[in-house]
Amino acid sequence: MEGKRRKDQWTAEDDEKLAEIVIQAVQNGKTQLEAFAEAANVLNRTKQACGFRWNKTLRTQYGQMLNSVRKRPKQLMRSHLKLALNSFDELTEAYNELEIKYRELQSEHDKLIKWLNQGVNFLEHQSK
């Protein structure tokens, strides 16, 4: 691959960028392989080179941070799921209340239409 740097030319900035991409990807629920592909584009390297660098050099340095972010998506997922369920319950309750109000208004509407029709009929009979 022309334009790609060799694996022995890693800089401290490259390492930091690779670690940032991997940790952020895992935190967002992606796999390390997806992170290596993304890092390959950003760092102008192959995804294999990024994976090798991560596993051989950076994993020990950033392993603890990676493990802590791995736990977060599950916790976030639980809290988002709980929030969604609560929101669903609230929406269901609001819908049921609106349905009751709608039926009451529909009944009032029907009564008014009936009353108006009676008034129209009365007036028609009065004018004859």
XYZ file of C-alpha atoms in Angstrom:
128
model
C 0.000 0.000 0.000
C 1.619 3.184 -1.145
C 1.442 6.133 1.188
C 1.130 3.981 4.302
C 3.805 4.320 6.980
C 5.722 1.402 8.360
C 4.769 0.000 11.773
C 8.126 0.960 13.273
C 7.454 4.663 12.666
C 4.881 5.143 15.411
C 5.073 8.477 17.245
C 3.739 9.320 20.682
C 0.985 11.327 18.970
C 0.063 8.303 16.833
C -0.131 6.139 19.945
C -2.343 8.663 21.736
C -4.652 8.991 18.734
C -4.912 5.205 18.355
C -5.703 4.803 22.055
C -8.272 7.597 21.917
C -10.014 6.037 18.908
C -10.063 2.539 20.419
C -11.327 3.669 23.819
C -13.974 5.949 22.330
C -15.156 3.230 19.943
C -15.494 0.656 22.715
C -17.247 3.201 24.908
C -19.747 3.770 22.095
C -20.431 0.046 21.825
C -18.214 -0.679 18.817
C -15.622 -3.434 18.572
C -11.870 -3.012 18.650
C -11.758 -4.229 15.051
C -14.042 -1.356 14.046
C -11.759 0.989 15.976
C -8.685 -0.349 14.165
C -10.371 0.280 10.810
C -11.229 3.842 11.843
C -7.718 4.432 13.209
C -6.220 3.076 9.993
C -7.987 5.819 8.034
C -7.063 8.554 10.502
C -3.426 7.465 10.899
C -2.890 6.431 7.266
C -1.980 2.876 8.246
C -3.437 -0.576 7.784
C -5.966 -1.823 10.293
C -3.648 -4.777 10.923
C -0.827 -2.392 11.862
C -3.155 -0.524 14.215
C -4.335 -3.765 15.804
C -0.776 -5.021 16.192
C 0.362 -1.739 17.777
C -2.587 -1.755 20.140
C -2.186 -5.375 21.209
C 1.603 -5.391 21.426
C 2.304 -1.965 22.945
C -0.701 0.064 24.049
C -3.072 -2.503 25.550
C -1.050 -2.790 28.760
C -0.865 0.978 29.054
C -4.575 1.607 28.427
C -6.064 -1.736 29.499
C -7.539 -0.511 32.764
C -9.198 2.461 31.077
C -10.540 0.167 28.357
C -12.042 -2.187 30.942
C -13.765 0.683 32.732
C -15.343 2.017 29.529
C -16.474 -1.482 28.577
C -18.696 -1.501 31.656
C -20.206 1.917 30.972
C -22.211 1.102 27.844
C -24.089 -1.614 29.724
C -24.811 0.768 32.583
C -25.834 3.485 30.152
C -27.973 1.002 28.258
C -29.738 0.010 31.476
C -30.374 3.614 32.470
C -31.572 4.508 28.957
C -33.811 1.447 28.907
C -35.226 2.347 32.313
C -35.835 5.909 31.145
C -37.486 4.656 27.959
C -39.760 2.334 29.915
C -40.713 5.115 32.312
C -41.369 7.414 29.369
C -43.449 4.711 27.704
C -45.497 4.259 30.882
C -46.011 8.026 31.122
C -47.009 8.221 27.466
C -49.421 5.304 27.869
C -51.014 6.973 30.870
C -51.287 10.295 29.037
C -52.770 8.538 25.998
C -55.371 6.786 28.142
C -56.328 10.096 29.776
C -56.619 11.754 26.366
C -58.753 8.894 25.102
C -61.154 9.346 28.023
C -61.314 13.111 27.411
C -61.867 12.494 23.698
C -64.808 10.182 24.429
C -66.304 12.764 26.818
C -65.924 15.501 24.186
C -67.359 13.229 21.504
C -70.377 12.557 23.707
C -70.837 16.308 24.335
C -70.461 16.949 20.618
C -73.113 14.345 19.787
C -75.478 15.882 22.367
C -74.966 19.370 20.921
C -75.560 18.144 17.364
C -78.755 16.403 18.504
C -79.895 19.543 20.351
C -79.143 21.737 17.300
C -81.034 19.357 15.013
C -83.995 19.455 17.390
C -83.828 23.262 17.339
C -83.698 23.336 13.540
C -86.655 20.929 13.323
C -88.612 22.996 15.855
C -87.985 26.209 13.924
C -88.938 24.557 10.628
C -92.245 23.361 12.128
C -92.905 26.821 13.628
C -92.445 28.557 10.292
C -94.949 26.298 8.461
